[in-house]
């Protein structure tokens, strides 16, 4: 039997970032860069107009006022995507749209609102300084700049930079393929008829949601009965994935064959049973170098064990630097007395912001209770040695569903 801290340490020691891979830009969102990215180009690639207006020579319009405008001949229309055919000489101007290249000879843009256009001529009502409303080449990024560092998470801003630089295949740590293996004779699928003695399989669906939320790829294997041969067969097949999650069949029951099956396959057991609640019978193995999580079958325990162990492990495999949910100190909003002394309790709590942030029990805390799981904003970590908490006492929580409006 290990502590939560020991168990987590063992799990993380046995998970390493997957081998980097180049993947399509469209699929890179949320993944972590596995290489530094140096810019092959200037962004923007050429001097261009920041405004709709007229490209002029600043020296031509030095004296311009509303009373005595300077009149220039319009010699070309420059839309974004086109370029100038000639120089802008003294006394000339080109009509220019935002994003169009600054024509040679011109050194400033006069915004449309400071001009009056009439029959091939433009009257300039105000002088401009050289460089006004010109976005110079390389203003944002210069050739050779280290633009994105290894370890950066590819969010929308990074996607924009990669697209601008023409990097259509991005070096990242690929999302792990996660096998979801559900065991139990009592389980039926969500669309199947319930007959006496059966219950619906919830863990396949909750684990699928959790794997997706991390950004990994879930592969669901057919639900297996409590029969050793069937479990072994599915485990062998699941070895095509990077990570295996089994749910159910790791308790002390007569028909809990997951442990035995993994032993037969030569898996190395790192721990079985953690001094925690819920999720006491959790187990962890490695099989052919791949992490295998034995998650207890009780639905709330399954969600919590994924949250506290599998999620950080997957994030480590995905190259993230920060593996854990934000850990925040809050105050208990009510008294709490522990049922299982000597074990760390993951308490499903709701948070309320008043003078401080207060935690209230989100409902009954049994391992099978899903409603309190659904209602919880956070998991409070009540340490092994703490048997009770008084209203107003401090407690650490992992924020799992931090509401956007908090
Ligand atoms: P086990 O870990 O197999 O001993 O299961 C513990 C409890 O969780 C039992 O009440 C099971 O019926 C239940 N259980 C196991 N697997 C699932 C599942 N996939 N969905 C819902 N409940 C489950
Ligand atoms: Mg079972």
Coordinates of C-alpha atoms and ligand atoms in Angstrom, one line a residue:
X1 CA 0.0 0.0 0.0
X2 CA 1.4 3.4 -1.0
X3 CA 0.5 7.0 -0.3
X4 CA -1.0 9.3 -2.9
X5 CA 2.4 11.1 -3.2
X6 CA 4.3 7.9 -3.6
X7 CA 1.8 6.6 -6.1
X8 CA 1.9 9.7 -8.2
X9 CA 5.7 9.8 -8.2
X10 CA 5.9 6.2 -9.4
X11 CA 3.4 6.9 -12.1
X12 CA 5.3 9.9 -13.4
X13 CA 8.6 8.2 -13.2
X14 CA 7.3 5.6 -15.6
X15 CA 5.9 8.0 -18.2
X16 CA 8.0 9.8 -20.7
X17 CA 7.2 12.2 -23.5
X18 CA 6.4 10.3 -26.7
X19 CA 8.8 10.5 -29.7
X20 CA 8.3 13.8 -31.5
X21 CA 6.5 13.8 -34.8
X22 CA 5.6 16.3 -37.4
X23 CA 1.8 16.7 -37.7
X24 CA -0.5 18.8 -39.8
X25 CA -1.0 22.4 -38.6
X26 CA -4.7 21.8 -38.5
X27 CA -4.1 19.1 -35.9
X28 CA -1.4 20.8 -33.8
X29 CA -3.7 22.9 -31.6
X30 CA -3.2 22.2 -27.9
X31 CA 0.0 20.1 -28.4
X32 CA 3.5 21.0 -27.3
X33 CA 6.3 22.0 -29.6
X34 CA 9.1 19.5 -29.6
X35 CA 11.6 21.8 -31.4
X36 CA 12.6 25.5 -31.4
X37 CA 11.1 27.2 -34.4
X38 CA 13.3 29.8 -36.2
X39 CA 11.7 32.0 -38.7
X40 CA 12.6 31.3 -42.4
X41 CA 10.9 34.6 -43.4
X42 CA 10.1 38.2 -42.4
X43 CA 6.6 38.9 -41.2
X44 CA 5.2 41.0 -42.8
X45 CA 7.3 40.0 -45.8
X46 CA 7.2 43.6 -47.3
X47 CA 6.5 47.2 -46.3
X48 CA 2.7 47.5 -46.5
X49 CA -0.1 50.0 -45.7
X50 CA -1.7 50.0 -42.3
X51 CA -4.7 52.0 -43.6
X52 CA -6.9 52.7 -46.6
X53 CA -5.6 55.9 -48.1
X54 CA -2.9 57.3 -50.5
X55 CA 0.7 56.4 -50.7
X56 CA 2.7 59.6 -51.1
X57 CA 6.1 61.3 -50.7
X58 CA 6.0 63.0 -47.3
X59 CA 8.0 65.9 -48.7
X60 CA 5.3 66.6 -51.3
X61 CA 2.6 67.3 -48.6
X62 CA 4.6 69.2 -46.0
X63 CA 2.5 72.3 -46.5
X64 CA -0.9 70.7 -46.8
X65 CA -3.8 72.2 -44.8
X66 CA -7.5 72.1 -45.1
X67 CA -7.6 75.6 -46.5
X68 CA -4.8 75.1 -48.9
X69 CA -4.7 71.4 -49.8
X70 CA -1.9 69.9 -51.9
X71 CA -3.2 68.2 -55.0
X72 CA -1.5 65.0 -56.3
X73 CA -2.2 63.0 -59.4
X74 CA -3.4 59.4 -58.8
X75 CA -1.4 57.1 -61.0
X76 CA -2.4 53.6 -59.8
X77 CA -4.9 51.8 -57.6
X78 CA -3.2 49.3 -55.2
X79 CA -5.4 46.6 -53.7
X80 CA -4.1 44.2 -51.2
X81 CA -2.4 41.4 -53.2
X82 CA -1.2 43.7 -56.1
X83 CA 2.1 45.7 -56.5
X84 CA 3.1 48.9 -58.1
X85 CA 4.1 49.0 -61.7
X86 CA 6.0 52.3 -61.4
X87 CA 7.7 54.7 -59.0
X88 CA 5.7 57.4 -57.2
X89 CA 7.4 60.5 -58.5
X90 CA 7.1 64.1 -57.2
X91 CA 3.5 65.3 -57.4
X92 CA 2.1 61.8 -57.8
X93 CA 0.2 59.4 -55.4
X94 CA -1.3 55.9 -55.5
X95 CA -4.6 54.9 -54.0
X96 CA -3.7 52.1 -51.5
X97 CA -5.7 49.7 -49.5
X98 CA -4.7 48.1 -46.1
X99 CA -2.2 45.4 -46.6
X100 CA -1.0 46.5 -50.1
X101 CA 2.7 46.9 -50.6
X102 CA 4.1 50.4 -50.3
X103 CA 5.1 51.4 -53.9
X104 CA 8.7 52.5 -54.5
X105 CA 9.2 56.2 -54.1
X106 CA 6.4 56.6 -51.6
X107 CA 7.4 56.9 -47.9
X108 CA 4.1 57.5 -46.1
X109 CA 0.4 56.8 -46.3
X110 CA -2.3 59.6 -45.8
X111 CA -5.5 58.1 -44.4
X112 CA -8.5 58.4 -46.7
X113 CA -10.3 60.6 -44.1
X114 CA -7.6 63.4 -44.6
X115 CA -8.2 63.5 -48.3
X116 CA -10.7 64.5 -51.0
X117 CA -10.6 62.6 -54.3
X118 CA -11.8 64.2 -57.5
X119 CA -11.3 63.2 -61.2
X120 CA -8.0 61.5 -61.0
X121 CA -6.6 63.9 -58.4
X122 CA -6.4 63.7 -54.6
X123 CA -6.4 66.7 -52.3
X124 CA -4.3 66.1 -49.2
X125 CA -5.6 68.1 -46.2
X126 CA -2.8 67.4 -43.7
X127 CA 0.9 66.7 -43.8
X128 CA 2.3 63.3 -42.8
X129 CA 5.7 62.3 -41.4
X130 CA 7.8 59.7 -43.3
X131 CA 6.8 56.2 -42.3
X132 CA 3.2 57.1 -41.2
X133 CA 0.8 54.2 -41.5
X134 CA 3.5 51.9 -43.0
X135 CA 4.0 48.5 -41.5
X136 CA 7.6 47.8 -42.2
X137 CA 8.8 44.4 -43.4
X138 CA 9.9 42.2 -40.5
X139 CA 8.0 44.5 -38.0
X140 CA 6.7 41.4 -36.2
X141 CA 9.2 38.7 -37.0
X142 CA 12.6 38.8 -38.7
X143 CA 14.3 36.1 -40.7
X144 CA 16.3 33.9 -38.3
X145 CA 14.4 35.0 -35.1
X146 CA 13.7 32.3 -32.6
X147 CA 9.9 32.7 -32.7
X148 CA 8.6 29.8 -30.7
X149 CA 10.5 27.8 -28.1
X150 CA 10.5 24.1 -27.7
X151 CA 8.0 23.3 -24.9
X152 CA 5.5 26.0 -26.0
X153 CA 1.9 25.0 -26.1
X154 CA 0.4 25.5 -29.6
X155 CA -2.5 27.9 -28.9
X156 CA -4.3 30.2 -31.4
X157 CA -1.5 32.8 -31.4
X158 CA 1.1 30.1 -32.1
X159 CA -1.1 28.6 -34.8
X160 CA -1.2 32.1 -36.4
X161 CA 2.6 32.4 -36.4
X162 CA 3.1 28.9 -37.9
X163 CA 0.5 29.6 -40.6
X164 CA 2.1 33.0 -41.4
X165 CA 5.5 31.4 -41.7
X166 CA 4.2 28.6 -44.0
X167 CA 5.0 25.8 -41.5
X168 CA 2.3 23.3 -42.4
X169 CA 3.8 20.4 -40.6
X170 CA 4.6 21.1 -37.0
X171 CA 7.1 19.2 -34.8
X172 CA 5.2 18.2 -31.6
X173 CA 4.9 15.5 -29.0
X174 CA 2.0 13.5 -30.5
X175 CA -1.2 12.8 -28.5
X176 CA -0.9 9.4 -26.8
X177 CA -3.3 6.7 -28.0
X178 CA -5.1 5.6 -24.9
X179 CA -6.8 2.1 -24.7
X180 CA -10.0 2.1 -22.6
X181 CA -10.7 -1.4 -21.4
X182 CA -13.8 -1.9 -19.4
X183 CA -14.5 -5.2 -17.5
X184 CA -17.5 -6.5 -15.7
X185 CA -20.2 -9.1 -16.3
X186 CA -22.8 -6.7 -15.0
X187 CA -22.2 -4.0 -17.6
X188 CA -24.3 -3.1 -20.6
X189 CA -23.8 -0.3 -23.1
X190 CA -25.7 2.9 -23.0
X191 CA -28.2 1.9 -25.6
X192 CA -28.8 -1.7 -24.4
X193 CA -31.8 -2.9 -22.4
X194 CA -31.3 -3.2 -18.7
X195 CA -32.2 -6.7 -17.5
X196 CA -32.2 -7.6 -13.8
X197 CA -28.8 -7.5 -12.2
X198 CA -27.2 -5.4 -14.9
X199 CA -26.1 -1.8 -14.8
X200 CA -25.1 0.6 -17.5
X201 CA -21.4 1.0 -18.2
X202 CA -20.6 4.6 -17.3
X203 CA -16.8 4.5 -17.1
X204 CA -16.2 3.9 -20.8
X205 CA -18.0 7.1 -21.5
X206 CA -16.5 9.2 -18.6
X207 CA -13.0 8.0 -19.5
X208 CA -13.5 8.8 -23.1
X209 CA -14.6 12.3 -22.1
X210 CA -11.6 12.7 -19.8
X211 CA -9.1 11.5 -22.4
X212 CA -10.5 13.9 -25.0
X213 CA -10.3 16.7 -22.5
X214 CA -6.6 16.2 -22.1
X215 CA -6.2 16.2 -25.8
X216 CA -5.1 12.5 -26.1
X217 CA -6.8 9.9 -28.4
X218 CA -9.1 7.3 -26.9
X219 CA -9.5 3.9 -28.4
X220 CA -12.4 2.0 -26.9
X221 CA -12.1 -1.7 -26.7
X222 CA -15.2 -4.0 -26.5
X223 CA -16.4 -4.4 -23.0
X224 CA -15.1 -7.6 -21.5
X225 CA -16.7 -10.2 -19.2
X226 CA -15.0 -11.2 -16.0
X227 CA -13.1 -14.1 -17.7
X228 CA -9.3 -14.3 -17.7
X229 CA -8.9 -15.5 -21.3
X230 CA -11.1 -12.6 -22.6
X231 CA -9.2 -10.0 -20.6
X232 CA -5.8 -11.3 -21.8
X233 CA -6.9 -11.2 -25.4
X234 CA -8.0 -7.6 -25.2
X235 CA -4.9 -6.5 -23.2
X236 CA -2.7 -8.0 -25.9
X237 CA -4.6 -6.2 -28.6
X238 CA -4.5 -3.0 -26.6
X239 CA -0.7 -3.0 -26.6
X240 CA -0.9 -1.2 -30.0
X241 CA -1.7 1.9 -27.9
X242 CA 0.7 4.0 -25.8
X243 CA -1.2 3.8 -22.6
X244 CA -3.7 1.3 -21.2
X245 CA -6.5 2.1 -18.8
X246 CA -8.5 -0.8 -17.4
X247 CA -11.6 -0.1 -15.3
X248 CA -13.1 -2.6 -12.8
X249 CA -11.7 -5.9 -11.7
X250 CA -8.9 -4.7 -9.4
X251 CA -10.8 -5.0 -6.1
X252 CA -10.6 -8.0 -3.8
X253 CA -13.5 -9.8 -5.4
X254 CA -13.5 -13.4 -6.5
X255 CA -13.9 -12.4 -10.1
X256 CA -11.4 -9.5 -10.3
X257 CA -9.1 -11.0 -13.0
X258 CA -7.4 -7.9 -14.3
X259 CA -4.4 -8.2 -12.0
X260 CA -3.9 -11.9 -12.7
X261 CA -4.2 -11.4 -16.4
X262 CA -1.6 -8.7 -16.5
X263 CA 0.7 -10.8 -14.4
X264 CA 0.3 -13.7 -16.9
X265 CA 1.3 -11.2 -19.6
X266 CA 4.5 -10.4 -17.7
X267 CA 3.5 -6.9 -16.6
X268 CA 5.4 -5.4 -13.7
X269 CA 3.2 -4.3 -10.8
X270 CA 4.4 -1.0 -9.3
X271 CA 1.7 -0.6 -6.8
X272 CA -1.7 -1.9 -5.9
X273 CA -3.9 -0.1 -3.4
X274 CA -3.3 3.5 -2.4
X275 CA -4.0 5.1 1.0
X276 CA -6.8 7.2 -0.5
X277 CA -10.5 7.4 -0.8
X278 CA -12.2 7.0 -3.2
X279 CA -10.0 4.8 -5.5
X280 CA -8.4 2.7 -2.8
X281 CA -7.9 -0.4 -5.0
X282 CA -6.1 1.5 -7.8
X283 CA -3.2 -0.4 -9.4
X284 CA -0.4 0.6 -11.8
X285 CA 1.8 -1.6 -14.0
X286 CA 4.2 -1.3 -16.9
X287 CA 3.9 -3.8 -19.7
X288 CA 6.4 -3.7 -22.5
X289 CA 7.4 -0.2 -21.3
X290 CA 3.8 1.1 -21.5
X291 CA 2.0 2.4 -18.5
X292 CA -1.1 0.5 -17.5
X293 CA -3.6 2.0 -15.1
X294 CA -5.9 -0.3 -13.1
X295 CA -8.7 2.1 -12.3
X296 CA -11.4 0.9 -9.8
X297 CA -14.8 0.3 -11.3
X298 CA -16.9 2.6 -9.0
X299 CA -17.8 5.5 -11.3
X300 CA -16.8 8.4 -9.1
X301 CA -13.5 6.7 -8.1
X302 CA -12.8 6.1 -11.8
X303 CA -13.2 9.8 -12.6
X304 CA -11.1 10.9 -9.6
X305 CA -8.3 8.4 -10.3
X306 CA -8.1 9.5 -13.9
X307 CA -8.1 13.1 -12.8
X308 CA -5.4 12.7 -10.2
X309 CA -3.1 10.2 -11.8
X310 CA -3.8 9.5 -15.5
X311 CA -4.3 13.2 -16.5
X312 CA -0.8 14.3 -15.2
X313 CA 0.7 11.2 -16.8
X314 CA -0.8 11.9 -20.2
X315 CA 0.3 15.5 -19.9
X316 CA 3.9 14.4 -19.2
X317 CA 3.8 12.1 -22.3
X318 CA 2.5 15.1 -24.3
X319 CA 5.5 17.2 -23.2
X320 CA 3.6 19.6 -21.0
X321 CA 5.7 21.4 -18.4
X322 CA 2.8 21.9 -16.0
X323 CA 1.1 18.6 -15.3
X324 CA -1.4 19.4 -12.6
X325 CA -4.6 21.3 -12.1
X326 CA -4.2 24.6 -10.2
X327 CA -3.8 23.8 -6.5
X328 CA -5.5 26.5 -4.5
X329 CA -5.8 27.1 -0.8
X330 CA -9.5 27.7 0.2
X331 CA -11.4 27.7 3.5
X332 CA -13.9 25.0 4.5
X333 CA -17.4 26.4 4.4
X334 CA -18.7 23.7 6.7
X335 CA -17.4 21.1 9.2
X336 CA -16.2 17.8 7.7
X337 CA -15.4 14.5 9.5
X338 CA -13.5 11.7 7.6
X339 CA -14.9 8.2 7.4
X340 CA -11.7 6.4 6.5
X341 CA -9.0 7.6 8.9
X342 CA -5.4 7.2 7.7
X343 CA -6.3 7.8 4.0
X344 CA -6.1 10.8 1.9
X345 CA -9.6 11.9 1.0
X346 CA -10.5 13.5 -2.3
X347 CA -13.5 15.5 -1.4
X348 CA -15.9 16.6 -4.1
X349 CA -16.6 20.2 -3.3
X350 CA -18.3 23.3 -4.7
X351 CA -16.6 26.6 -4.3
X352 CA -18.2 29.9 -3.4
X353 CA -16.5 33.2 -3.5
X354 CA -17.3 35.5 -0.6
X355 CA -14.6 37.3 1.5
X356 CA -12.6 34.2 0.7
X357 CA -13.2 31.2 -1.4
X358 CA -15.2 28.6 0.6
X359 CA -15.5 24.9 -0.1
X360 CA -18.8 23.1 0.5
X361 CA -19.4 19.3 0.1
X362 CA -20.9 18.8 -3.4
X363 CA -23.1 16.0 -2.0
X364 CA -22.6 12.4 -0.8
X365 CA -19.0 11.3 -1.2
X366 CA -19.5 7.5 -1.9
X367 CA -17.3 6.0 -4.6
X368 CA -20.3 5.2 -6.8
X369 CA -22.0 8.6 -6.4
X370 CA -22.0 10.5 -9.7
X371 CA -24.2 13.5 -8.8
X372 CA -21.7 15.0 -6.4
X373 CA -19.0 14.4 -9.0
X374 CA -21.0 16.3 -11.6
X375 CA -21.7 19.1 -9.1
X376 CA -18.1 19.5 -8.0
X377 CA -15.9 22.5 -9.0
X378 CA -12.9 21.0 -7.3
X379 CA -11.4 18.1 -5.4
X380 CA -10.2 19.0 -1.9
X381 CA -7.2 17.0 -0.8
X382 CA -7.7 16.1 2.9
X383 CA -4.3 14.6 4.0
X384 CA -3.9 11.2 5.5
X385 CA -3.3 12.5 9.0
X386 CA -6.2 15.0 9.1
X387 CA -9.3 13.4 10.4
X388 CA -11.6 16.3 10.4
X389 CA -11.9 19.9 9.3
X390 CA -13.7 22.7 11.0
X391 CA -15.6 25.4 9.2
X392 CA -13.1 28.1 8.3
X393 CA -10.0 25.8 8.3
X394 CA -7.7 25.9 5.3
X395 CA -7.7 23.1 2.7
X396 CA -6.0 22.6 -0.6
X397 CA -8.1 21.9 -3.7
X398 CA -7.4 20.9 -7.3
X399 CA -9.6 23.1 -9.5
X400 CA -11.2 20.7 -12.0
X401 CA -14.1 22.6 -13.4
X402 CA -13.3 26.2 -12.7
X403 CA -16.4 28.1 -13.9
X404 CA -15.6 30.8 -16.4
X405 CA -17.6 33.4 -14.5
X406 CA -15.7 33.0 -11.2
Ligands
LIG1 P1 -14.9 -3.5 -9.5 O1 -13.8 -2.5 -9.5 O2 -15.0 -4.4 -10.7 O3 -14.9 -4.4 -8.3 O4 -16.3 -2.7 -9.5 C1 -16.6 -1.9 -8.4 C2 -18.0 -1.3 -8.6 O5 -18.0 -0.5 -9.7 C3 -19.1 -2.4 -8.9 O6 -20.3 -1.9 -8.3 C4 -19.2 -2.4 -10.3 O7 -20.5 -2.8 -10.8 C5 -19.0 -0.9 -10.7 N1 -18.5 -0.8 -12.0 C6 -17.4 -1.5 -12.5 N2 -17.2 -1.1 -13.8 C7 -18.1 -0.1 -14.1 C8 -18.4 0.6 -15.2 N3 -17.6 0.5 -16.3 N4 -19.4 1.5 -15.2 C9 -20.2 1.6 -14.1 N5 -19.9 0.9 -13.0 C10 -18.9 0.0 -13.0
LIG2 MG1 -15.9 -5.9 -11.6

